[in-house]
mmCIF file of C-alpha atoms (C1' of nucleotides) in Angstrom:
data_model
loop_
_atom_site.group_PDB
_atom_site.id
_atom_site.type_symbol
_atom_site.label_atom_id
_atom_site.label_comp_id
_atom_site.label_asym_id
_atom_site.label_seq_id
_atom_site.Cartn_x
_atom_site.Cartn_y
_atom_site.Cartn_z
ATOM 1 C CA MET A 6 96.412 107.375 88.106
ATOM 2 C CA ASP A 7 95.932 106.022 91.590
ATOM 3 C CA ARG A 8 95.291 102.606 90.248
ATOM 4 C CA ARG A 9 97.053 100.973 93.163
ATOM 5 C CA GLY A 10 94.494 99.914 95.751
ATOM 6 C CA SER A 11 91.783 102.315 94.602
ATOM 7 C CA ASP A 12 89.219 99.518 94.576
ATOM 8 C CA LYS A 13 89.448 99.370 98.357
ATOM 9 C CA TYR A 14 86.995 102.278 98.372
ATOM 10 C CA ARG A 15 84.165 100.234 97.004
ATOM 11 C CA SER A 16 81.044 100.887 98.974
ATOM 12 C CA HIS A 17 79.732 98.672 101.720
ATOM 13 C CA PRO A 18 76.252 98.623 103.306
ATOM 14 C CA LEU A 19 76.693 100.143 106.752
ATOM 15 C CA HIS A 20 73.198 99.284 107.791
ATOM 16 C CA ALA A 21 73.987 95.624 107.181
ATOM 17 C CA ALA A 22 77.014 95.898 109.521
ATOM 18 C CA ASN A 23 74.857 97.415 112.258
ATOM 19 C CA ASP A 24 72.184 94.814 111.890
ATOM 20 C CA ALA A 25 74.703 91.998 111.995
ATOM 21 C CA GLN A 26 76.421 93.457 115.029
ATOM 22 C CA LYS A 27 73.221 93.345 117.034
ATOM 23 C CA THR A 28 73.055 89.591 116.693
ATOM 24 C CA LEU A 29 76.685 88.932 117.843
ATOM 25 C CA GLU A 30 78.162 88.694 121.287
ATOM 26 C CA PRO A 31 80.995 91.154 121.858
ATOM 27 C CA PRO A 32 84.427 89.474 121.695
ATOM 28 C CA SER A 33 86.405 88.731 124.825
ATOM 29 C CA SER A 34 90.039 87.857 125.389
ATOM 30 C CA ALA A 35 89.423 84.376 126.867
ATOM 31 C CA PRO A 36 88.856 82.381 123.626
ATOM 32 C CA LEU A 37 91.893 84.110 122.076
ATOM 33 C CA LEU A 38 94.153 83.268 124.971
ATOM 34 C CA SER A 39 92.931 79.705 124.879
ATOM 35 C CA TRP A 40 93.688 79.552 121.164
ATOM 36 C CA TYR A 41 97.137 81.034 121.813
ATOM 37 C CA ASP A 42 97.950 78.394 124.427
ATOM 38 C CA ARG A 43 97.104 75.711 121.857
ATOM 39 C CA HIS A 44 98.936 77.293 118.900
ATOM 40 C CA HIS A 45 101.878 79.047 120.445
ATOM 41 C CA ARG A 46 104.704 79.596 118.010
ATOM 42 C CA ASP A 47 108.268 78.954 119.142
ATOM 43 C CA LEU A 48 110.194 82.104 118.132
ATOM 44 C CA PRO A 49 113.774 82.885 119.267
ATOM 45 C CA TRP A 50 112.785 85.970 121.301
ATOM 46 C CA ARG A 51 109.920 84.266 123.074
ATOM 47 C CA VAL A 52 109.775 82.477 126.445
ATOM 48 C CA SER A 53 108.137 79.111 126.032
ATOM 49 C CA PRO A 54 104.808 78.553 127.856
ATOM 50 C CA SER A 55 106.469 75.971 130.095
ATOM 51 C CA MET A 56 109.146 78.429 131.185
ATOM 52 C CA ALA A 57 106.543 81.187 131.565
ATOM 53 C CA ALA A 58 104.538 78.891 133.865
ATOM 54 C CA ARG A 59 107.621 78.800 136.153
ATOM 55 C CA GLY A 60 107.588 82.552 136.282
ATOM 56 C CA VAL A 61 110.313 83.217 133.759
ATOM 57 C CA ARG A 62 109.970 86.586 132.144
ATOM 58 C CA PRO A 63 111.416 87.519 128.717
ATOM 59 C CA ASP A 64 114.579 89.585 128.594
ATOM 60 C CA PRO A 65 113.486 93.149 127.806
ATOM 61 C CA TYR A 66 116.624 93.608 125.666
ATOM 62 C CA HIS A 67 115.586 90.589 123.496
ATOM 63 C CA ILE A 68 112.019 91.875 123.220
ATOM 64 C CA TRP A 69 113.059 95.320 122.304
ATOM 65 C CA LEU A 70 115.624 94.156 119.734
ATOM 66 C CA SER A 71 113.209 91.790 118.096
ATOM 67 C CA GLU A 72 110.365 94.368 118.018
ATOM 68 C CA VAL A 73 112.563 96.946 116.336
ATOM 69 C CA MET A 74 113.773 94.370 113.769
ATOM 70 C CA LEU A 75 110.170 93.265 113.158
ATOM 71 C CA GLN A 76 109.015 96.762 112.309
ATOM 72 C CA GLN A 77 107.678 96.360 108.743
ATOM 73 C CA THR A 78 109.772 93.215 108.393
ATOM 74 C CA THR A 79 108.783 89.532 108.282
ATOM 75 C CA VAL A 80 109.704 86.949 110.954
ATOM 76 C CA PRO A 81 111.822 84.818 108.568
ATOM 77 C CA ALA A 82 113.904 87.853 107.525
ATOM 78 C CA VAL A 83 114.564 88.795 111.172
ATOM 79 C CA LYS A 84 115.618 85.462 112.629
ATOM 80 C CA SER A 85 119.193 85.322 111.411
ATOM 81 C CA TYR A 86 119.811 89.040 112.212
ATOM 82 C CA PHE A 87 118.416 88.578 115.766
ATOM 83 C CA ALA A 88 120.777 85.611 116.366
ATOM 84 C CA LYS A 89 123.737 87.524 114.913
ATOM 85 C CA PHE A 90 123.067 90.665 117.060
ATOM 86 C CA LEU A 91 122.615 88.633 120.308
ATOM 87 C CA GLU A 92 125.792 86.690 119.701
ATOM 88 C CA ARG A 93 127.778 89.808 118.985
ATOM 89 C CA TRP A 94 126.148 92.129 121.490
ATOM 90 C CA PRO A 95 124.646 89.978 124.319
ATOM 91 C CA THR A 96 123.500 92.918 126.376
ATOM 92 C CA VAL A 97 122.153 96.434 125.756
ATOM 93 C CA LYS A 98 125.293 97.729 127.366
ATOM 94 C CA ALA A 99 127.420 95.865 124.872
ATOM 95 C CA LEU A 100 125.394 97.320 122.042
ATOM 96 C CA ALA A 101 125.693 100.805 123.510
ATOM 97 C CA GLU A 102 129.463 100.457 123.491
ATOM 98 C CA ALA A 103 129.680 99.089 119.894
ATOM 99 C CA PRO A 104 131.014 101.277 117.037
ATOM 100 C CA THR A 105 128.089 102.589 115.009
ATOM 101 C CA ASP A 106 129.695 101.468 111.805
ATOM 102 C CA ASP A 107 129.694 97.881 113.114
ATOM 103 C CA VAL A 108 126.038 98.123 113.914
ATOM 104 C CA MET A 109 125.224 99.521 110.477
ATOM 105 C CA ALA A 110 127.197 96.801 108.781
ATOM 106 C CA ALA A 111 125.453 94.116 110.861
ATOM 107 C CA TRP A 112 122.105 95.631 109.892
ATOM 108 C CA ALA A 113 122.899 95.796 106.187
ATOM 109 C CA GLY A 114 120.192 93.998 104.184
ATOM 110 C CA LEU A 115 117.395 94.420 106.677
ATOM 111 C CA GLY A 116 116.368 97.799 105.323
ATOM 112 C CA TYR A 117 114.909 100.957 106.923
ATOM 113 C CA TYR A 118 118.382 101.917 108.142
ATOM 114 C CA ALA A 119 117.121 104.681 110.435
ATOM 115 C CA ARG A 120 116.104 101.812 112.646
ATOM 116 C CA ALA A 121 119.761 100.852 113.058
ATOM 117 C CA ARG A 122 120.879 104.332 113.769
ATOM 118 C CA ASN A 123 118.083 104.709 116.402
ATOM 119 C CA LEU A 124 118.834 101.239 117.760
ATOM 120 C CA LYS A 125 122.286 102.393 118.673
ATOM 121 C CA LYS A 126 121.051 105.747 120.115
ATOM 122 C CA CYS A 127 118.394 103.898 122.155
ATOM 123 C CA ALA A 128 120.973 101.485 123.585
ATOM 124 C CA GLU A 129 123.192 104.400 124.573
ATOM 125 C CA ALA A 130 120.221 106.133 126.210
ATOM 126 C CA VAL A 131 119.250 103.023 128.184
ATOM 127 C CA ALA A 132 122.786 102.502 129.309
ATOM 128 C CA ARG A 133 123.354 106.178 130.165
ATOM 129 C CA ASP A 134 119.990 107.308 131.487
ATOM 130 C CA HIS A 135 118.447 104.129 132.865
ATOM 131 C CA GLY A 136 121.352 102.294 134.371
ATOM 132 C CA GLY A 137 121.301 99.651 131.598
ATOM 133 C CA GLN A 138 117.741 98.593 132.428
ATOM 134 C CA PHE A 139 114.866 99.173 130.014
ATOM 135 C CA PRO A 140 112.051 101.336 131.451
ATOM 136 C CA ASP A 141 108.913 99.404 132.137
ATOM 137 C CA THR A 142 106.219 101.938 131.214
ATOM 138 C CA GLU A 143 104.870 102.951 127.804
ATOM 139 C CA GLU A 144 105.464 106.612 128.438
ATOM 140 C CA VAL A 145 109.099 106.336 129.291
ATOM 141 C CA LEU A 146 109.779 103.753 126.597
ATOM 142 C CA LYS A 147 108.197 105.974 123.939
ATOM 143 C CA ALA A 148 110.653 108.753 124.777
ATOM 144 C CA LEU A 149 113.525 106.571 123.509
ATOM 145 C CA PRO A 150 114.802 106.817 119.960
ATOM 146 C CA GLY A 151 113.107 104.472 117.504
ATOM 147 C CA ILE A 152 110.383 103.513 119.933
ATOM 148 C CA GLY A 153 106.927 104.697 118.885
ATOM 149 C CA ASP A 154 103.360 103.862 119.881
ATOM 150 C CA TYR A 155 103.558 100.257 118.787
ATOM 151 C CA THR A 156 106.986 99.291 120.130
ATOM 152 C CA ALA A 157 106.388 101.049 123.486
ATOM 153 C CA ALA A 158 103.177 99.154 123.975
ATOM 154 C CA ALA A 159 104.669 95.900 122.812
ATOM 155 C CA VAL A 160 107.713 96.038 125.119
ATOM 156 C CA ALA A 161 105.590 97.205 128.059
ATOM 157 C CA ALA A 162 103.078 94.318 127.516
ATOM 158 C CA ILE A 163 105.392 91.509 126.449
ATOM 159 C CA ALA A 164 108.483 92.166 128.615
ATOM 160 C CA PHE A 165 106.804 93.735 131.653
ATOM 161 C CA ASP A 166 103.246 92.389 131.537
ATOM 162 C CA ARG A 167 101.696 95.830 131.437
ATOM 163 C CA PRO A 168 98.100 96.055 130.100
ATOM 164 C CA ALA A 169 99.146 98.206 127.155
ATOM 165 C CA ALA A 170 96.991 98.353 123.989
ATOM 166 C CA VAL A 171 99.271 96.906 121.314
ATOM 167 C CA MET A 172 98.277 97.775 117.761
ATOM 168 C CA ASP A 173 100.209 96.877 114.673
ATOM 169 C CA GLY A 174 99.129 95.968 111.157
ATOM 170 C CA ASN A 175 97.920 92.517 112.260
ATOM 171 C CA VAL A 176 95.835 93.925 115.103
ATOM 172 C CA GLU A 177 94.377 96.576 112.777
ATOM 173 C CA ARG A 178 93.191 93.871 110.422
ATOM 174 C CA VAL A 179 91.698 91.698 113.200
ATOM 175 C CA ILE A 180 89.930 94.644 114.842
ATOM 176 C CA SER A 181 88.698 96.091 111.549
ATOM 177 C CA ARG A 182 87.079 92.719 110.721
ATOM 178 C CA LEU A 183 85.731 92.024 114.195
ATOM 179 C CA TYR A 184 83.772 95.273 114.133
ATOM 180 C CA ALA A 185 83.479 95.667 110.299
ATOM 181 C CA ILE A 186 85.039 99.132 110.502
ATOM 182 C CA SER A 187 84.412 100.912 107.195
ATOM 183 C CA THR A 188 86.411 104.051 107.967
ATOM 184 C CA PRO A 189 89.636 103.911 105.893
ATOM 185 C CA LEU A 190 93.017 103.673 107.522
ATOM 186 C CA PRO A 191 94.874 105.551 108.887
ATOM 187 C CA ALA A 192 91.893 107.707 109.993
ATOM 188 C CA ALA A 193 90.376 104.733 111.770
ATOM 189 C CA LYS A 194 93.404 104.071 113.964
ATOM 190 C CA PRO A 195 92.185 105.900 117.124
ATOM 191 C CA MET A 196 88.847 104.096 116.995
ATOM 192 C CA MET A 197 90.618 100.799 116.548
ATOM 193 C CA LYS A 198 93.050 101.459 119.406
ATOM 194 C CA ALA A 199 90.119 102.154 121.693
ATOM 195 C CA LYS A 200 88.599 98.783 120.744
ATOM 196 C CA VAL A 201 91.875 97.072 121.488
ATOM 197 C CA ALA A 202 92.174 98.812 124.859
ATOM 198 C CA LEU A 203 88.708 97.571 125.851
ATOM 199 C CA LEU A 204 89.636 94.067 124.779
ATOM 200 C CA THR A 205 93.041 93.937 126.505
ATOM 201 C CA PRO A 206 92.838 91.909 129.731
ATOM 202 C CA SER A 207 94.614 92.780 132.995
ATOM 203 C CA GLU A 208 95.768 89.131 133.195
ATOM 204 C CA ARG A 209 98.353 88.066 130.593
ATOM 205 C CA PRO A 210 98.257 91.295 128.551
ATOM 206 C CA GLY A 211 101.546 90.305 126.925
ATOM 207 C CA ASP A 212 100.231 86.998 125.757
ATOM 208 C CA PHE A 213 97.054 88.691 124.568
ATOM 209 C CA ALA A 214 99.095 91.101 122.440
ATOM 210 C CA GLN A 215 101.154 88.326 120.916
ATOM 211 C CA ALA A 216 98.038 86.251 120.379
ATOM 212 C CA MET A 217 96.331 89.079 118.476
ATOM 213 C CA MET A 218 99.434 89.421 116.235
ATOM 214 C CA ASP A 219 99.735 85.679 115.741
ATOM 215 C CA LEU A 220 96.047 85.522 114.875
ATOM 216 C CA GLY A 221 96.531 88.163 112.233
ATOM 217 C CA ALA A 222 99.657 86.479 110.915
ATOM 218 C CA THR A 223 98.303 82.959 110.678
ATOM 219 C CA ILE A 224 94.423 82.984 110.680
ATOM 220 C CA CYS A 225 93.136 86.480 109.983
ATOM 221 C CA THR A 226 95.398 86.943 106.998
ATOM 222 C CA PRO A 227 94.996 89.668 104.307
ATOM 223 C CA LYS A 228 93.911 87.181 101.676
ATOM 224 C CA ARG A 229 91.843 84.024 102.190
ATOM 225 C CA PRO A 230 91.586 84.145 106.004
ATOM 226 C CA ALA A 231 90.981 80.844 107.760
ATOM 227 C CA CYS A 232 87.818 81.998 109.473
ATOM 228 C CA SER A 233 86.619 78.502 110.352
ATOM 229 C CA LEU A 234 89.645 78.106 112.644
ATOM 230 C CA CYS A 235 89.337 81.546 114.261
ATOM 231 C CA PRO A 236 88.565 81.869 117.995
ATOM 232 C CA PHE A 237 86.498 84.962 117.091
ATOM 233 C CA ARG A 238 84.441 83.302 114.371
ATOM 234 C CA ASP A 239 81.227 83.718 116.371
ATOM 235 C CA ASN A 240 81.953 87.386 117.152
ATOM 236 C CA CYS A 241 83.203 88.711 113.834
ATOM 237 C CA VAL A 242 80.917 91.187 112.047
ATOM 238 C CA ALA A 243 82.918 91.003 108.846
ATOM 239 C CA LEU A 244 82.509 87.256 108.731
ATOM 240 C CA ARG A 245 78.809 87.557 109.389
ATOM 241 C CA LEU A 246 78.736 89.882 106.337
ATOM 242 C CA HIS A 247 80.490 87.141 104.320
ATOM 243 C CA ASP A 248 83.237 89.609 103.314
ATOM 244 C CA PRO A 249 86.241 89.597 105.734
ATOM 245 C CA GLU A 250 88.725 90.386 102.958
ATOM 246 C CA HIS A 251 86.964 93.743 102.495
ATOM 247 C CA PHE A 252 88.560 94.914 105.721
ATOM 248 C CA PRO A 253 90.586 96.891 106.670
ATOM 249 C CA VAL A 254 89.615 99.619 104.221
ATOM 250 C CA LYS A 255 92.670 101.606 103.288
ATOM 251 C CA ALA A 256 93.296 104.912 101.478
ATOM 252 C CA ALA A 257 94.446 104.419 97.890
ATOM 253 C CA LYS A 258 98.199 104.326 97.381
ATOM 254 C CA LYS A 259 100.065 106.574 95.047
ATOM 255 C CA ASP A 260 101.916 105.581 91.923
ATOM 256 C CA ARG A 261 105.587 104.778 92.232
ATOM 257 C CA PRO A 262 107.786 107.106 90.111
ATOM 258 C CA VAL A 263 110.912 105.933 88.276
ATOM 259 C CA ARG A 264 114.258 107.564 88.912
ATOM 260 C CA HIS A 265 117.461 107.128 86.915
ATOM 261 C CA GLY A 266 121.144 107.211 87.908
ATOM 262 C CA ALA A 267 124.568 105.680 87.325
ATOM 263 C CA ALA A 268 126.961 103.824 89.599
ATOM 264 C CA PHE A 269 130.689 103.482 89.167
ATOM 265 C CA ILE A 270 132.608 100.381 90.230
ATOM 266 C CA ALA A 271 136.327 101.160 90.256
ATOM 267 C CA VAL A 272 138.887 98.474 91.059
ATOM 268 C CA ASN A 273 142.610 99.110 91.130
ATOM 269 C CA GLU A 274 145.593 96.818 90.545
ATOM 270 C CA ALA A 275 145.722 95.925 94.223
ATOM 271 C CA GLY A 276 142.146 94.554 94.132
ATOM 272 C CA GLU A 277 140.676 97.447 96.013
ATOM 273 C CA MET A 278 137.270 99.122 95.292
ATOM 274 C CA LEU A 279 136.436 102.782 95.729
ATOM 275 C CA LEU A 280 133.687 103.153 98.421
ATOM 276 C CA ARG A 281 132.060 106.130 100.146
ATOM 277 C CA ARG A 282 129.876 106.692 103.167
ATOM 278 C CA ARG A 283 126.487 108.275 102.630
ATOM 279 C CA ILE A 284 125.361 111.141 104.810
ATOM 280 C CA ASP A 285 123.566 110.114 108.040
ATOM 281 C CA SER A 286 120.161 111.403 107.051
ATOM 282 C CA GLY A 287 117.754 110.392 104.347
ATOM 283 C CA LEU A 288 117.747 107.436 101.984
ATOM 284 C CA LEU A 289 120.252 104.706 103.015
ATOM 285 C CA GLY A 290 121.599 107.190 105.614
ATOM 286 C CA GLY A 291 124.932 106.294 107.068
ATOM 287 C CA MET A 292 125.342 103.314 104.819
ATOM 288 C CA THR A 293 128.229 102.561 102.411
ATOM 289 C CA GLU A 294 127.941 103.087 98.647
ATOM 290 C CA VAL A 295 129.951 103.024 95.464
ATOM 291 C CA PRO A 296 130.176 106.412 93.764
ATOM 292 C CA THR A 297 126.911 107.283 91.960
ATOM 293 C CA THR A 298 125.202 110.173 90.303
ATOM 294 C CA GLY A 299 122.129 111.766 91.771
ATOM 295 C CA TRP A 300 119.016 109.659 91.377
ATOM 296 C CA THR A 301 116.793 111.920 89.404
ATOM 297 C CA ALA A 302 118.426 112.647 86.135
ATOM 298 C CA ARG A 303 117.875 110.598 83.002
ATOM 299 C CA ILE A 304 121.274 109.120 82.098
ATOM 300 C CA ASP A 305 122.657 109.185 78.615
ATOM 301 C CA GLY A 306 126.204 108.508 77.342
ATOM 302 C CA ASP A 307 127.424 112.063 77.487
ATOM 303 C CA ALA A 308 126.083 112.814 80.981
ATOM 304 C CA THR A 309 127.648 109.622 82.315
ATOM 305 C CA ALA A 310 131.218 110.506 81.337
ATOM 306 C CA GLY A 311 131.048 113.756 83.252
ATOM 307 C CA ALA A 312 129.301 112.227 86.201
ATOM 308 C CA ALA A 313 132.041 109.642 86.958
ATOM 309 C CA PRO A 314 134.156 110.314 90.068
ATOM 310 C CA PHE A 315 137.223 110.673 87.823
ATOM 311 C CA ALA A 316 138.234 110.103 84.191
ATOM 312 C CA ALA A 317 138.896 106.482 83.293
ATOM 313 C CA ASP A 318 138.100 103.908 80.692
ATOM 314 C CA TRP A 319 134.546 103.290 81.974
ATOM 315 C CA GLN A 320 132.897 100.206 80.519
ATOM 316 C CA THR A 321 129.135 99.812 80.555
ATOM 317 C CA CYS A 322 127.795 96.784 82.495
ATOM 318 C CA GLY A 323 124.045 97.166 81.908
ATOM 319 C CA ILE A 324 121.233 98.269 84.178
ATOM 320 C CA VAL A 325 120.266 97.349 87.757
ATOM 321 C CA VAL A 326 116.630 97.894 88.715
ATOM 322 C CA HIS A 327 115.891 98.257 92.382
ATOM 323 C CA VAL A 328 112.470 99.059 93.949
ATOM 324 C CA PHE A 329 112.315 101.307 97.033
ATOM 325 C CA THR A 330 109.159 102.037 98.978
ATOM 326 C CA HIS A 331 108.350 105.196 97.133
ATOM 327 C CA PHE A 332 110.275 105.032 93.865
ATOM 328 C CA GLU A 333 111.868 102.630 91.442
ATOM 329 C CA LEU A 334 115.536 103.154 90.650
ATOM 330 C CA ARG A 335 117.163 102.254 87.333
ATOM 331 C CA LEU A 336 120.905 102.366 87.802
ATOM 332 C CA ALA A 337 123.317 102.245 84.890
ATOM 333 C CA ILE A 338 126.410 100.326 85.994
ATOM 334 C CA PHE A 339 129.952 101.220 84.869
ATOM 335 C CA ARG A 340 133.231 99.513 85.593
ATOM 336 C CA ALA A 341 136.830 100.553 85.192
ATOM 337 C CA ALA A 342 140.320 99.181 86.008
ATOM 338 C CA ILE A 343 142.256 101.854 87.875
ATOM 339 C CA VAL A 344 145.893 102.388 88.753
ATOM 340 C CA GLY A 345 146.554 103.752 92.205
ATOM 341 C CA ARG A 346 144.076 105.311 94.595
ATOM 342 C CA PRO A 347 142.414 108.384 93.056
ATOM 343 C CA CYS A 348 139.638 110.109 94.966
ATOM 344 C CA ALA A 349 140.906 108.614 98.246
ATOM 345 C CA ASP A 350 140.023 111.886 100.032
ATOM 346 C CA ASP A 351 136.358 111.478 99.135
ATOM 347 C CA GLY A 352 136.054 107.899 100.337
ATOM 348 C CA TRP A 353 138.341 104.925 100.739
ATOM 349 C CA TRP A 354 139.728 101.989 98.794
ATOM 350 C CA GLU A 355 138.482 98.715 100.275
ATOM 351 C CA PRO A 356 139.896 95.236 99.383
ATOM 352 C CA VAL A 357 137.193 93.455 97.311
ATOM 353 C CA THR A 358 137.769 90.438 99.537
ATOM 354 C CA ASN A 359 136.386 92.452 102.419
ATOM 355 C CA LEU A 360 133.115 93.703 100.920
ATOM 356 C CA GLU A 361 131.041 91.330 103.074
ATOM 357 C CA ALA A 362 132.022 93.257 106.190
ATOM 358 C CA GLN A 363 130.862 96.613 104.768
ATOM 359 C CA ALA A 364 127.549 98.397 105.470
ATOM 360 C CA LEU A 365 126.394 97.881 101.896
ATOM 361 C CA PRO A 366 122.623 98.082 101.328
ATOM 362 C CA THR A 367 121.087 95.581 98.912
ATOM 363 C CA VAL A 368 120.962 98.055 95.967
ATOM 364 C CA MET A 369 124.718 98.521 96.291
ATOM 365 C CA LYS A 370 125.428 94.841 96.458
ATOM 366 C CA LYS A 371 123.354 94.406 93.339
ATOM 367 C CA ALA A 372 125.287 97.191 91.565
ATOM 368 C CA ILE A 373 128.645 95.695 92.493
ATOM 369 C CA ALA A 374 127.565 92.172 91.589
ATOM 370 C CA GLN A 375 126.453 93.453 88.183
ATOM 371 C CA ALA A 376 129.990 94.673 87.490
ATOM 372 C CA ILE A 377 131.827 91.898 89.355
ATOM 373 C CA PRO A 378 129.614 88.791 89.420
ATOM 374 C CA ARG A 379 131.880 87.010 91.863
ATOM 375 C CA ALA A 380 132.134 89.874 94.352
ATOM 376 C CA PHE A 381 129.804 88.193 96.826
ATOM 377 C CA ASN A 382 129.110 84.570 97.741
ATOM 378 C CA GLN A 383 125.838 84.412 95.854
ATOM 379 C "C1'" DG B 19 98.127 114.144 108.051
ATOM 380 C "C1'" DA B 20 101.066 112.766 104.612
ATOM 381 C "C1'" DG B 21 105.573 111.845 102.779
ATOM 382 C "C1'" DC B 22 109.781 109.532 103.503
ATOM 383 C "C1'" DC B 23 112.170 105.305 104.487
ATOM 384 C "C1'" DG B 24 114.221 98.896 102.276
ATOM 385 C "C1'" DT B 25 113.686 94.417 101.432
ATOM 386 C "C1'" DG B 26 112.186 89.916 99.952
ATOM 387 C "C1'" DG B 27 108.429 86.698 99.700
ATOM 388 C "C1'" DA B 28 103.713 85.318 98.358
ATOM 389 C "C1'" DC B 29 100.271 85.297 95.032
ATOM 390 C "C1'" DT C 15 104.814 90.542 85.901
ATOM 391 C "C1'" DG C 16 102.915 93.357 88.790
ATOM 392 C "C1'" DT C 17 101.047 94.056 93.233
ATOM 393 C "C1'" DC C 18 100.703 93.875 98.054
ATOM 394 C "C1'" DC C 19 102.557 93.776 102.125
ATOM 395 C "C1'" DA C 20 105.366 92.611 107.224
ATOM 396 C "C1'" DA C 21 105.320 92.930 114.902
ATOM 397 C "C1'" DG C 22 106.291 101.425 112.198
ATOM 398 C "C1'" DG C 23 108.879 105.680 113.355
ATOM 399 C "C1'" DC C 24 110.238 110.248 112.172
ATOM 400 C "C1'" DT C 25 109.453 114.745 110.298
#
DNA sequence: GAGCCGTGGAC
DNA sequence: TGTCCAAGGCT
């Protein structure tokens, strides 16, 4: 058990780290900012250096929206969603007035759907309590739904040029290597945040924060970091120890259990599919689903017949496997041709041609595609 | 503090 | 193929 990541606990000579540190100059923000000016990435939510030089500041709404989307999500995955949201809801006020179901449907596929629910709540709070203007301090930002330590600091620094200590997974990796911190995460976070605070300059704190994250994303990568290109190469204790990949040390992860369930794709003679809305809390909260069993039981033929939303000629369509963060789901898929609209009180019958507009999470799209291969465009 | 909460890409 | 992980927040 605990095979995942357990080797991260392999021992490391602390005395060597201390000895190496004595021979290194402490890092400063200047080389990093210089590197950032030379390697700036053009991202949709950023203000270009030339515009910034003319005093143009980023739109706080854009920064906030991008930062929420980027929580535990990669830049390539976010880009199209960011463009879609800005086109549809150009201002925080527009987002505040949008129907929640529209926001959930637009978010479908990005994952961590509590972010979408909180995004809407946050927009409403900004419109209602702050006159449609985002607050410009960490403390007030953090009081808003979906804004925690990281996002509050990031918005304060990037949008408002506040000297906030921004720490995400990238910065944790950079800092842990710079100082060869052997305390495992997450226990080491307070120590790391203190290091970041000392390193954060009063000039260009927003650029510094983005530079630290860019450095972690492109140079100080988890595997095979490009240390020879790093502006901190002469200050990095982990590099001096010839083992940057050893850091950050993390607590071992737990095994991922397997859960079983069944999903039922019912289509009537009018080309409509039975859908339901999940409760607002918990897994896939507030999102749309096809009828399913609970996701704990082991499914066999007898249990499946009783678990269907209504009696019908259910045909088996095989198994869909979907991996969530903390468990793996194996979903038995069943399909039936229905006459009329049974169970309409428990959900609704949606034209199959309109499935793209629904708030269907990826696991549900996979289940539907298993039963009806042409339900979605690829 | 630790568990819960998605997804897709890289290796 | 399995494993890790990506600009975390909430409870």
